[in-house]
């Protein structure tokens, strides 16, 4: 007998419907799975067989053929265990076929019949709604995540027996309530570390505010202990709140990778990713036989912090050049070519020399000029050109550390940043641009016009500092952001002057 069960699989950050076709026919006992399954799916025959028997149900001692359609797309993961088991039981008249017609079923089976969690419940629930499928049967630990989507009834199950009882109408399982709060950001500010904790470094805080206001990339360079990492960790606290669209997209990425906490159905805080400098290029960009997202995609809509930037392998850093420009990354493999979003804010930190004390007035640097040049040259010019704001972070003075005075809390800085972003949102309302950092040549010509005094400043900067054409554009973008923070529709000389200051590091360190 033939039975069909609806399931789903992931392709990039989206999901598509998979039909699990199960045929139980006469012949010698044999269990085969076709439809481009990976190793985890091929091994499901042992999990499914044991789970059915250990749950007290009948497993046919005949030929069992499972087809995963469409058969020309490779399927991965263990989420097909439950639909395969139910398909076998439906084909042997142990499950009512009526409820299978409009339900997507997913779950990994343990040998005793219990059901374990899966990855990608949110994009699968979205795919169910888009395809007009009303019911979704998922592991209990994934129910809250899937229930974010309205219009789909999410049934949490903990075992194969529960799923069979639900389908046969022998047991009533209450659908998971819709979990999306009216204000998912409640209490968010109290949970985050605060910019108020940073002593001194007012000019660095200003640079960070400008970077956050325009989503500009930022690099901080200074001796150890000057507060670079401390400041970087607090950048998410001043970024604008995630919109609902951004929250859903960020949650989808974390869900398919399996890093979404079980108690967090919806991501409401901007991501902050800080990979170690030993990371590979595949770990940073993404990869695998079937491409998976890397750190640049996990940092989508948030911050990617690279500490000790020169310690990263050069080939790892260079692969970021394309995502920094395109705000997405395409990974091509023999099995598939997938595009993942990568709209992140790059924040980097580094010492000025191998020993770290080249710019520290209180410590002697033991590095030779050649060692310093070799060290900073690990960061290529093209990559540095893509970093809009470059700022020195000097050692903090004792008077600043011991002072009772405090700076601004993150919430106050965040208000100015959100006001500037709102201005940019209105400016780019009819485009797919969301912040000044993403402006292309057309938008720069239209929105970054400057007066004669500002043009003179730019001319001197380009001629004397030897800045590239890309650096020229980025100075205008940063100046536009500074003007937005001042709520000034025009870019004035003072805005351009501050923006030029943020391009001086590549000249003072890279042109020794």
CSV table of C-alpha atoms in Angstrom, one decimal:
chain,number,residue,atom,x,y,z
A,1,UNK,CA,0.0,0.0,0.0
A,2,UNK,CA,1.2,3.6,-0.7
A,3,UNK,CA,0.9,6.5,1.8
A,4,UNK,CA,2.0,10.1,1.5
A,5,UNK,CA,3.0,12.3,4.4
A,6,UNK,CA,3.8,16.0,4.0
A,7,UNK,CA,7.1,17.3,5.5
A,8,UNK,CA,9.5,20.1,4.8
A,9,UNK,CA,13.2,20.8,4.3
A,10,UNK,CA,15.4,23.8,4.3
A,11,UNK,CA,17.0,25.5,1.3
A,12,UNK,CA,19.0,28.5,2.3
A,13,UNK,CA,17.0,30.4,4.9
A,14,UNK,CA,13.7,29.3,3.4
A,15,UNK,CA,11.9,26.0,3.5
A,16,UNK,CA,10.0,24.0,0.9
A,17,UNK,CA,7.4,21.2,1.0
A,18,UNK,CA,8.6,17.6,0.8
A,19,UNK,CA,6.3,14.7,0.1
A,20,UNK,CA,7.4,11.6,2.0
A,21,UNK,CA,6.0,8.8,-0.2
A,22,UNK,CA,6.1,5.3,1.5
A,23,UNK,CA,5.4,2.1,-0.4
A,24,UNK,CA,5.0,-1.2,1.6
A,25,UNK,CA,5.0,-4.1,-0.9
A,26,UNK,CA,5.5,-7.8,-0.9
A,27,UNK,CA,8.9,-9.3,-1.0
A,28,UNK,CA,11.9,-10.0,1.3
A,29,UNK,CA,12.4,-7.5,4.2
A,30,UNK,CA,14.2,-4.5,2.8
A,31,UNK,CA,14.2,-0.8,3.8
A,32,UNK,CA,15.4,1.7,1.2
A,33,UNK,CA,15.3,5.5,1.0
A,34,UNK,CA,15.6,7.5,-2.3
A,35,UNK,CA,15.3,11.1,-3.3
A,36,UNK,CA,18.9,12.3,-2.6
A,37,UNK,CA,19.0,11.7,1.2
A,38,UNK,CA,22.1,12.4,3.2
A,39,UNK,CA,23.7,10.0,5.6
A,40,UNK,CA,21.5,11.1,8.5
A,41,UNK,CA,18.4,10.3,6.5
A,42,UNK,CA,19.7,6.9,5.3
A,43,UNK,CA,20.4,6.0,8.9
A,44,UNK,CA,16.8,6.8,9.8
A,45,UNK,CA,15.7,3.3,8.8
A,46,UNK,CA,17.3,2.0,12.0
A,47,UNK,CA,15.9,4.7,14.2
A,48,UNK,CA,12.4,4.4,12.6
A,49,UNK,CA,12.4,0.6,12.9
A,50,UNK,CA,13.4,0.6,16.6
A,51,UNK,CA,11.0,3.5,17.5
A,52,UNK,CA,8.0,1.8,15.9
A,53,UNK,CA,8.7,-1.5,17.6
A,54,UNK,CA,9.5,0.0,21.0
A,55,UNK,CA,6.4,2.1,20.9
A,56,UNK,CA,4.3,-1.1,20.6
A,57,UNK,CA,3.3,-0.8,17.0
A,58,UNK,CA,3.6,-3.2,14.1
A,59,UNK,CA,6.6,-2.9,11.7
A,60,UNK,CA,6.1,-4.7,8.3
A,61,UNK,CA,8.5,-7.5,7.5
A,62,UNK,CA,8.3,-6.8,3.8
A,63,UNK,CA,9.9,-4.4,1.3
A,64,UNK,CA,9.6,-0.7,2.4
A,65,UNK,CA,10.5,2.0,-0.1
A,66,UNK,CA,10.6,5.7,0.9
A,67,UNK,CA,10.8,8.5,-1.6
A,68,UNK,CA,11.5,12.1,-0.7
A,69,UNK,CA,10.0,14.3,-3.4
A,70,UNK,CA,11.1,16.5,-5.2
A,71,UNK,CA,13.8,13.9,-5.8
A,72,UNK,CA,16.3,16.3,-7.5
A,73,UNK,CA,17.1,18.3,-4.3
A,74,UNK,CA,19.4,16.9,-1.7
A,75,UNK,CA,17.8,16.5,1.7
A,76,UNK,CA,19.7,16.7,5.0
A,77,UNK,CA,19.1,16.2,8.7
A,78,UNK,CA,17.1,13.9,10.9
A,79,UNK,CA,13.7,15.7,10.8
A,80,UNK,CA,12.3,13.1,8.4
A,81,UNK,CA,12.3,10.3,11.0
A,82,UNK,CA,8.8,11.1,12.3
A,83,UNK,CA,7.1,11.5,8.8
A,84,UNK,CA,8.8,8.3,7.6
A,85,UNK,CA,7.5,6.4,10.6
A,86,UNK,CA,4.0,7.7,10.2
A,87,UNK,CA,4.1,7.0,6.5
A,88,UNK,CA,5.0,3.4,7.2
A,89,UNK,CA,2.2,3.1,9.7
A,90,UNK,CA,-0.3,4.7,7.4
A,91,UNK,CA,0.7,2.3,4.6
A,92,UNK,CA,-0.1,-0.6,7.0
A,93,UNK,CA,-3.4,0.9,8.1
A,94,UNK,CA,-2.3,1.9,11.6
A,95,UNK,CA,-2.9,5.6,11.0
A,96,UNK,CA,-5.9,7.5,9.7
A,97,UNK,CA,-5.1,9.1,6.4
A,98,UNK,CA,-7.6,11.9,6.7
A,99,UNK,CA,-5.5,14.3,8.9
A,100,UNK,CA,-2.4,13.6,6.9
A,101,UNK,CA,-3.7,15.5,3.9
A,102,UNK,CA,-3.3,19.0,5.4
A,103,UNK,CA,-0.5,18.6,8.0
A,104,UNK,CA,3.3,19.0,7.9
A,105,UNK,CA,5.1,16.5,10.2
A,106,UNK,CA,8.7,16.8,11.4
A,107,UNK,CA,10.8,15.3,14.2
A,108,UNK,CA,13.8,13.2,15.0
A,109,UNK,CA,13.0,9.8,16.7
A,110,UNK,CA,14.9,8.3,19.6
A,111,UNK,CA,15.0,4.5,19.7
A,112,UNK,CA,12.4,4.4,22.4
A,113,UNK,CA,10.0,6.4,20.3
A,114,UNK,CA,10.5,9.8,22.0
A,115,UNK,CA,10.8,12.8,19.7
A,116,UNK,CA,13.8,15.2,19.7
A,117,UNK,CA,14.0,18.8,18.4
A,118,UNK,CA,14.8,19.9,14.9
A,119,UNK,CA,16.4,22.9,13.2
A,120,UNK,CA,14.5,25.5,11.1
A,121,UNK,CA,11.0,25.3,12.7
A,122,UNK,CA,10.3,28.9,12.0
A,123,UNK,CA,11.0,28.9,8.2
A,124,UNK,CA,9.1,25.6,8.0
A,125,UNK,CA,6.1,27.2,9.7
A,126,UNK,CA,6.3,30.1,7.3
A,127,UNK,CA,6.4,27.7,4.3
A,128,UNK,CA,3.4,25.9,5.7
A,129,UNK,CA,1.4,29.2,5.8
A,130,UNK,CA,2.5,30.2,2.3
A,131,UNK,CA,1.3,26.8,1.0
A,132,UNK,CA,-2.0,26.9,2.7
A,133,UNK,CA,-1.3,24.1,5.1
A,134,UNK,CA,-3.1,24.5,8.4
A,135,UNK,CA,-1.5,22.0,10.7
A,136,UNK,CA,2.1,21.6,11.8
A,137,UNK,CA,3.1,18.7,14.0
A,138,UNK,CA,6.6,19.3,15.5
A,139,UNK,CA,8.6,18.3,18.6
A,140,UNK,CA,7.5,20.0,21.8
A,141,UNK,CA,10.7,22.0,22.1
A,142,UNK,CA,10.2,23.6,18.7
A,143,UNK,CA,6.5,24.5,19.2
A,144,UNK,CA,7.0,28.0,20.6
A,145,UNK,CA,9.3,29.0,17.7
A,146,UNK,CA,6.9,27.6,15.1
A,147,UNK,CA,3.9,29.3,16.8
A,148,UNK,CA,5.2,32.7,16.0
A,149,UNK,CA,3.5,32.3,12.6
A,150,UNK,CA,-0.2,33.1,12.7
A,151,UNK,CA,-2.7,31.1,10.7
A,152,UNK,CA,-1.0,27.7,11.4
A,153,UNK,CA,-2.0,25.4,14.2
A,154,UNK,CA,1.2,24.0,15.8
A,155,UNK,CA,0.7,20.7,17.7
A,156,UNK,CA,3.6,19.8,20.1
A,157,UNK,CA,4.3,16.1,20.4
A,158,UNK,CA,6.8,14.3,22.7
A,159,UNK,CA,6.6,10.8,21.3
A,160,UNK,CA,5.6,8.7,18.3
A,161,UNK,CA,2.7,7.4,20.4
A,162,UNK,CA,1.4,11.0,20.9
A,163,UNK,CA,1.6,11.8,17.2
A,164,UNK,CA,-0.3,8.6,16.3
A,165,UNK,CA,-2.9,9.2,18.9
A,166,UNK,CA,-3.4,12.8,17.6
A,167,UNK,CA,-3.7,11.7,14.0
A,168,UNK,CA,-6.2,8.9,14.9
A,169,UNK,CA,-8.2,11.4,17.0
A,170,UNK,CA,-7.6,9.2,20.1
A,171,UNK,CA,-6.0,12.1,22.0
A,172,UNK,CA,-6.6,15.8,22.0
A,173,UNK,CA,-3.5,18.0,22.0
A,174,UNK,CA,-4.0,21.7,22.5
A,175,UNK,CA,-2.2,23.7,19.7
A,176,UNK,CA,0.6,25.9,21.0
A,177,UNK,CA,-0.7,29.5,21.5
A,178,UNK,CA,0.5,32.2,19.3
A,179,UNK,CA,3.7,33.4,21.1
A,180,UNK,CA,4.4,36.7,19.5
A,181,UNK,CA,4.1,39.4,22.3
A,182,UNK,CA,2.5,42.7,21.5
A,183,UNK,CA,5.8,44.3,22.6
A,184,UNK,CA,8.6,41.8,22.4
A,185,UNK,CA,11.2,44.4,23.4
A,186,UNK,CA,9.9,44.8,27.0
A,187,UNK,CA,12.8,44.8,29.4
A,188,UNK,CA,15.4,44.7,26.7
A,189,UNK,CA,17.3,47.8,27.8
A,190,UNK,CA,17.7,46.4,31.4
A,191,UNK,CA,19.3,43.2,30.1
A,192,UNK,CA,22.1,44.8,28.1
A,193,UNK,CA,25.5,46.0,29.3
A,194,UNK,CA,25.7,49.8,29.1
A,195,UNK,CA,28.0,52.3,27.4
A,196,UNK,CA,27.9,54.1,30.7
A,197,UNK,CA,30.4,51.5,32.0
A,198,UNK,CA,33.2,52.9,29.8
A,199,UNK,CA,35.5,55.4,31.5
A,200,UNK,CA,36.9,58.2,29.3
A,201,UNK,CA,37.4,57.6,25.6
A,202,UNK,CA,34.8,60.2,24.7
A,203,UNK,CA,36.1,60.6,21.1
A,204,UNK,CA,35.9,56.8,20.6
A,205,UNK,CA,32.3,56.8,21.9
A,206,UNK,CA,31.5,59.6,19.5
A,207,UNK,CA,33.0,57.5,16.6
A,208,UNK,CA,30.9,54.5,17.8
A,209,UNK,CA,27.8,56.6,17.8
A,210,UNK,CA,28.4,57.8,14.3
A,211,UNK,CA,29.1,54.2,13.1
A,212,UNK,CA,25.9,53.0,14.7
A,213,UNK,CA,23.8,55.8,13.3
A,214,UNK,CA,24.8,55.0,9.7
A,215,UNK,CA,25.6,51.3,10.0
A,216,UNK,CA,29.3,52.1,9.1
A,217,UNK,CA,32.1,49.6,9.6
A,218,UNK,CA,34.5,50.6,12.3
A,219,UNK,CA,38.1,49.7,13.4
A,220,UNK,CA,39.7,50.6,16.7
A,221,UNK,CA,43.4,50.6,17.1
A,222,UNK,CA,45.2,51.0,20.4
A,223,UNK,CA,47.3,49.3,23.1
A,224,UNK,CA,46.1,46.4,25.3
A,225,UNK,CA,43.7,47.4,28.0
A,226,UNK,CA,42.5,50.6,26.4
A,227,UNK,CA,38.9,49.4,26.2
A,228,UNK,CA,38.5,48.4,22.6
A,229,UNK,CA,36.7,45.1,23.4
A,230,UNK,CA,34.7,46.7,26.1
A,231,UNK,CA,33.4,49.3,23.8
A,232,UNK,CA,32.7,46.8,21.0
A,233,UNK,CA,30.5,44.7,23.3
A,234,UNK,CA,28.3,47.7,24.0
A,235,UNK,CA,27.6,48.7,20.4
A,236,UNK,CA,24.5,46.5,20.2
A,237,UNK,CA,23.0,48.5,23.1
A,238,UNK,CA,23.0,51.7,21.1
A,239,UNK,CA,21.8,50.2,17.8
A,240,UNK,CA,18.1,50.7,16.8
A,241,UNK,CA,15.7,48.1,17.9
A,242,UNK,CA,15.0,45.3,15.4
A,243,UNK,CA,12.0,45.7,13.3
A,244,UNK,CA,9.6,42.8,13.1
A,245,UNK,CA,10.9,41.9,9.6
A,246,UNK,CA,14.5,42.0,10.9
A,247,UNK,CA,13.6,39.9,13.9
A,248,UNK,CA,12.0,37.2,11.8
A,249,UNK,CA,14.9,37.1,9.4
A,250,UNK,CA,17.4,36.9,12.2
A,251,UNK,CA,15.5,34.2,14.0
A,252,UNK,CA,15.3,32.1,10.8
A,253,UNK,CA,19.0,32.2,10.3
A,254,UNK,CA,19.7,31.2,14.0
A,255,UNK,CA,17.0,28.5,13.7
A,256,UNK,CA,18.4,26.8,10.7
A,257,UNK,CA,21.9,26.7,12.2
A,258,UNK,CA,20.6,25.4,15.5
A,259,UNK,CA,21.9,28.2,17.8
A,260,UNK,CA,18.5,29.6,18.7
A,261,UNK,CA,17.9,29.1,22.5
A,262,UNK,CA,14.9,26.9,23.2
A,263,UNK,CA,13.4,29.7,25.5
A,264,UNK,CA,13.8,32.3,22.8
A,265,UNK,CA,11.1,31.8,20.0
A,266,UNK,CA,11.9,35.3,18.5
A,267,UNK,CA,15.2,37.1,18.5
A,268,UNK,CA,14.6,40.7,19.7
A,269,UNK,CA,18.2,41.8,20.4
A,270,UNK,CA,20.6,42.5,17.6
A,271,UNK,CA,23.1,39.7,17.1
A,272,UNK,CA,26.7,40.1,18.4
A,273,UNK,CA,29.2,37.6,17.0
A,274,UNK,CA,32.8,37.5,18.0
A,275,UNK,CA,34.6,34.5,16.3
A,276,UNK,CA,38.1,33.5,17.4
A,277,UNK,CA,41.0,34.5,15.1
A,278,UNK,CA,41.6,30.8,14.3
A,279,UNK,CA,38.3,30.6,12.3
A,280,UNK,CA,38.5,29.3,8.8
A,281,UNK,CA,37.1,31.0,5.7
A,282,UNK,CA,34.3,28.5,5.6
A,283,UNK,CA,33.4,29.2,9.2
A,284,UNK,CA,33.3,32.9,8.6
A,285,UNK,CA,31.5,33.0,5.2
A,286,UNK,CA,29.7,29.6,5.4
A,287,UNK,CA,30.3,26.3,3.6
A,288,UNK,CA,29.8,22.6,3.6
A,289,UNK,CA,28.7,20.1,1.0
A,290,UNK,CA,25.3,21.6,1.3
A,291,UNK,CA,26.2,25.3,2.2
A,292,UNK,CA,25.4,26.4,5.7
A,293,UNK,CA,25.5,30.0,7.0
A,294,UNK,CA,28.7,31.3,8.5
A,295,UNK,CA,29.5,34.0,11.0
A,296,UNK,CA,28.8,36.8,8.6
A,297,UNK,CA,25.2,35.6,8.2
A,298,UNK,CA,24.8,34.8,11.9
A,299,UNK,CA,25.7,38.5,12.5
A,300,UNK,CA,23.0,39.6,10.0
A,301,UNK,CA,21.2,42.8,11.3
A,302,UNK,CA,23.8,43.0,14.1
A,303,UNK,CA,27.5,43.3,14.8
A,304,UNK,CA,30.4,41.1,13.7
A,305,UNK,CA,33.4,41.8,16.0
A,306,UNK,CA,36.8,40.7,15.0
A,307,UNK,CA,39.3,41.2,17.8
A,308,UNK,CA,43.0,41.1,17.1
A,309,UNK,CA,42.3,41.6,13.4
A,310,UNK,CA,45.9,41.1,12.2
A,311,UNK,CA,45.9,37.6,13.8
A,312,UNK,CA,43.2,36.4,11.4
A,313,UNK,CA,44.6,34.6,8.4
A,314,UNK,CA,44.7,36.9,5.4
A,315,UNK,CA,42.7,34.6,3.1
A,316,UNK,CA,39.9,34.6,5.8
A,317,UNK,CA,39.8,38.4,5.9
A,318,UNK,CA,39.9,38.8,2.2
A,319,UNK,CA,36.7,36.7,1.6
A,320,UNK,CA,34.8,39.3,3.6
A,321,UNK,CA,35.3,41.9,0.9
A,322,UNK,CA,32.4,40.8,-1.3
A,323,UNK,CA,29.9,40.5,1.6
A,324,UNK,CA,30.9,43.9,2.9
A,325,UNK,CA,29.9,45.4,-0.4
A,326,UNK,CA,26.9,43.3,-1.4
A,327,UNK,CA,25.4,42.7,2.1
A,328,UNK,CA,24.9,39.1,1.1
A,329,UNK,CA,27.1,36.0,0.4
A,330,UNK,CA,26.6,33.4,-2.2
A,331,UNK,CA,28.2,30.0,-1.5
A,332,UNK,CA,28.5,27.6,-4.5
A,333,UNK,CA,29.1,23.9,-4.1
A,334,UNK,CA,28.5,20.9,-6.3
A,335,UNK,CA,25.3,20.0,-4.4
A,336,UNK,CA,23.8,23.5,-4.4
A,337,UNK,CA,24.4,27.3,-4.7
A,338,UNK,CA,22.8,29.3,-1.9
A,339,UNK,CA,22.7,32.9,-1.1
A,340,UNK,CA,22.5,34.0,2.6
A,341,UNK,CA,21.9,37.6,3.9
A,342,UNK,CA,25.0,39.2,5.5
A,343,UNK,CA,24.0,42.8,6.3
A,344,UNK,CA,26.2,43.2,9.3
A,345,UNK,CA,28.2,46.0,10.9
A,346,UNK,CA,31.9,45.1,11.0
A,347,UNK,CA,33.7,46.2,14.1
A,348,UNK,CA,37.4,45.3,14.4
A,349,UNK,CA,40.1,45.9,17.0
A,350,UNK,CA,43.8,45.6,16.8
A,351,UNK,CA,47.0,46.6,18.5
A,352,UNK,CA,49.3,49.0,16.7
A,353,UNK,CA,52.3,46.7,16.8
A,354,UNK,CA,53.2,43.1,17.8
A,355,UNK,CA,53.9,44.0,21.4
A,356,UNK,CA,51.0,46.4,21.5
A,357,UNK,CA,52.6,49.5,23.0
A,358,UNK,CA,53.6,51.5,20.0
A,359,UNK,CA,51.2,54.3,20.8
A,360,UNK,CA,51.2,53.9,24.6
A,361,UNK,CA,52.9,56.9,26.3
A,362,UNK,CA,53.4,54.9,29.5
A,363,UNK,CA,55.1,51.8,28.0
A,364,UNK,CA,58.1,51.4,25.8
A,365,UNK,CA,57.5,49.7,22.4
A,366,UNK,CA,60.2,47.0,21.7
A,367,UNK,CA,59.2,46.5,18.1
A,368,UNK,CA,61.4,47.6,15.2
A,369,UNK,CA,59.8,49.8,12.4
A,370,UNK,CA,60.0,46.8,10.1
A,371,UNK,CA,58.1,44.6,12.5
A,372,UNK,CA,55.4,47.3,12.9
A,373,UNK,CA,55.1,47.7,9.2
A,374,UNK,CA,54.8,43.9,8.7
A,375,UNK,CA,52.2,43.6,11.4
A,376,UNK,CA,49.9,46.3,10.2
A,377,UNK,CA,50.3,45.3,6.6
A,378,UNK,CA,48.5,42.0,7.4
A,379,UNK,CA,45.4,44.1,6.8
A,380,UNK,CA,45.2,44.8,3.1
A,381,UNK,CA,44.4,48.2,1.6
A,382,UNK,CA,41.2,47.0,-0.2
A,383,UNK,CA,39.8,45.6,3.1
A,384,UNK,CA,40.8,48.7,5.0
A,385,UNK,CA,39.1,50.9,2.4
A,386,UNK,CA,35.8,49.1,3.2
A,387,UNK,CA,36.0,50.2,6.8
A,388,UNK,CA,34.5,53.7,7.0
A,389,UNK,CA,35.6,54.8,10.4
A,390,UNK,CA,39.1,54.2,11.8
A,391,UNK,CA,39.8,55.6,15.3
A,392,UNK,CA,42.7,55.4,17.7
A,393,UNK,CA,42.0,54.2,21.2
A,394,UNK,CA,44.7,55.6,23.6
A,395,UNK,CA,45.5,54.2,27.0
A,396,UNK,CA,43.0,55.5,29.6
A,397,UNK,CA,44.5,57.9,32.1
A,398,UNK,CA,44.3,57.3,35.9
A,399,UNK,CA,42.3,60.5,36.4
A,400,UNK,CA,39.6,59.3,34.0
A,401,UNK,CA,39.5,55.8,35.7
A,402,UNK,CA,39.2,57.3,39.2
A,403,UNK,CA,36.7,60.1,38.3
A,404,UNK,CA,33.2,59.9,39.7
A,405,UNK,CA,31.8,61.5,36.6
A,406,UNK,CA,30.0,59.2,34.1
A,407,UNK,CA,29.2,59.5,30.5
A,408,UNK,CA,25.9,59.0,28.7
A,409,UNK,CA,23.9,55.7,29.2
A,410,UNK,CA,23.3,53.6,26.1
A,411,UNK,CA,19.6,54.5,26.1
A,412,UNK,CA,20.3,58.2,25.5
A,413,UNK,CA,22.8,57.5,22.7
A,414,UNK,CA,20.3,55.0,21.2
A,415,UNK,CA,17.6,57.7,21.0
A,416,UNK,CA,19.9,59.8,18.8
A,417,UNK,CA,20.9,56.8,16.7
A,418,UNK,CA,17.3,55.9,16.1
A,419,UNK,CA,16.4,59.4,15.2
A,420,UNK,CA,19.2,59.5,12.6
A,421,UNK,CA,18.1,56.0,11.3
A,422,UNK,CA,14.5,57.3,11.0
A,423,UNK,CA,15.8,60.2,8.8
A,424,UNK,CA,17.6,57.7,6.6
A,425,UNK,CA,14.6,55.4,6.5
A,426,UNK,CA,12.5,58.3,5.1
A,427,UNK,CA,15.2,59.3,2.7
A,428,UNK,CA,15.5,55.8,1.2
A,429,UNK,CA,11.8,54.9,1.5
A,430,UNK,CA,11.5,53.9,-2.2
A,431,UNK,CA,14.7,51.8,-2.3
A,432,UNK,CA,16.2,48.7,-0.7
A,433,UNK,CA,18.7,50.8,1.2
A,434,UNK,CA,18.3,51.0,4.9
A,435,UNK,CA,21.2,53.1,6.1
A,436,UNK,CA,23.8,55.6,4.8
A,437,UNK,CA,26.6,53.0,4.7
A,438,UNK,CA,24.7,51.1,2.0
A,439,UNK,CA,24.4,54.1,-0.4
A,440,UNK,CA,25.6,53.5,-4.0
A,441,UNK,CA,27.1,56.1,-6.4
A,442,UNK,CA,23.6,57.3,-7.4
A,443,UNK,CA,22.5,58.0,-3.9
A,444,UNK,CA,25.9,59.6,-3.0
A,445,UNK,CA,25.5,62.1,-5.8
A,446,UNK,CA,21.9,62.9,-4.8
A,447,UNK,CA,22.2,63.1,-1.0
A,448,UNK,CA,25.8,63.9,-0.3
A,449,UNK,CA,26.2,67.3,-2.0
A,450,UNK,CA,28.6,69.6,-0.2
A,451,UNK,CA,29.3,73.4,-0.4
A,452,UNK,CA,32.6,75.0,-1.7
A,453,UNK,CA,34.2,75.1,1.8
A,454,UNK,CA,33.6,71.4,2.3
A,455,UNK,CA,34.9,70.7,-1.3
A,456,UNK,CA,38.1,72.4,-0.4
A,457,UNK,CA,38.6,70.2,2.6
A,458,UNK,CA,38.0,67.1,0.6
A,459,UNK,CA,40.4,68.2,-2.1
A,460,UNK,CA,43.2,68.7,0.5
A,461,UNK,CA,42.4,65.4,2.1
A,462,UNK,CA,42.5,63.5,-1.1
A,463,UNK,CA,45.7,65.1,-2.4
A,464,UNK,CA,47.7,65.1,0.8
A,465,UNK,CA,46.5,61.8,2.4
A,466,UNK,CA,46.4,59.9,-0.9
A,467,UNK,CA,42.9,58.5,-0.3
A,468,UNK,CA,41.3,56.2,-2.9
A,469,UNK,CA,38.1,56.9,-4.8
A,470,UNK,CA,36.3,54.4,-2.4
A,471,UNK,CA,37.6,56.3,0.6
A,472,UNK,CA,36.3,59.6,-0.9
A,473,UNK,CA,32.8,58.0,-1.2
A,474,UNK,CA,33.0,56.7,2.3
A,475,UNK,CA,34.0,60.1,3.7
A,476,UNK,CA,30.8,61.6,2.1
A,477,UNK,CA,28.7,58.7,3.6
A,478,UNK,CA,30.1,59.3,7.1
A,479,UNK,CA,29.6,63.1,6.7
A,480,UNK,CA,26.0,62.5,5.7
A,481,UNK,CA,25.5,60.4,8.9
A,482,UNK,CA,27.1,63.1,11.1
A,483,UNK,CA,24.8,65.7,9.5
A,484,UNK,CA,21.8,63.4,10.2
A,485,UNK,CA,22.8,63.1,13.9
A,486,UNK,CA,22.8,67.0,13.9
A,487,UNK,CA,19.4,66.9,12.2
A,488,UNK,CA,20.9,69.0,9.5
A,489,UNK,CA,19.6,68.4,5.9
A,490,UNK,CA,22.9,69.9,4.5
A,491,UNK,CA,26.4,68.5,4.8
A,492,UNK,CA,28.6,71.3,6.1
A,493,UNK,CA,32.3,71.7,6.4
A,494,UNK,CA,32.3,70.7,10.1
A,495,UNK,CA,30.7,67.4,9.2
A,496,UNK,CA,33.2,66.7,6.4
A,497,UNK,CA,36.1,67.7,8.7
A,498,UNK,CA,35.0,65.1,11.3
A,499,UNK,CA,34.5,62.5,8.7
A,500,UNK,CA,38.0,63.0,7.3
A,501,UNK,CA,39.5,62.5,10.8
A,502,UNK,CA,38.0,59.0,10.8
A,503,UNK,CA,40.1,58.1,7.7
A,504,UNK,CA,43.5,59.0,9.1
A,505,UNK,CA,44.6,55.7,10.6
A,506,UNK,CA,45.4,54.0,7.3
A,507,UNK,CA,47.7,56.9,6.5
A,508,UNK,CA,49.4,57.2,9.9
A,509,UNK,CA,50.0,53.5,10.4
A,510,UNK,CA,50.1,52.1,6.9
A,511,UNK,CA,52.3,54.8,5.4
A,512,UNK,CA,55.2,54.6,8.0
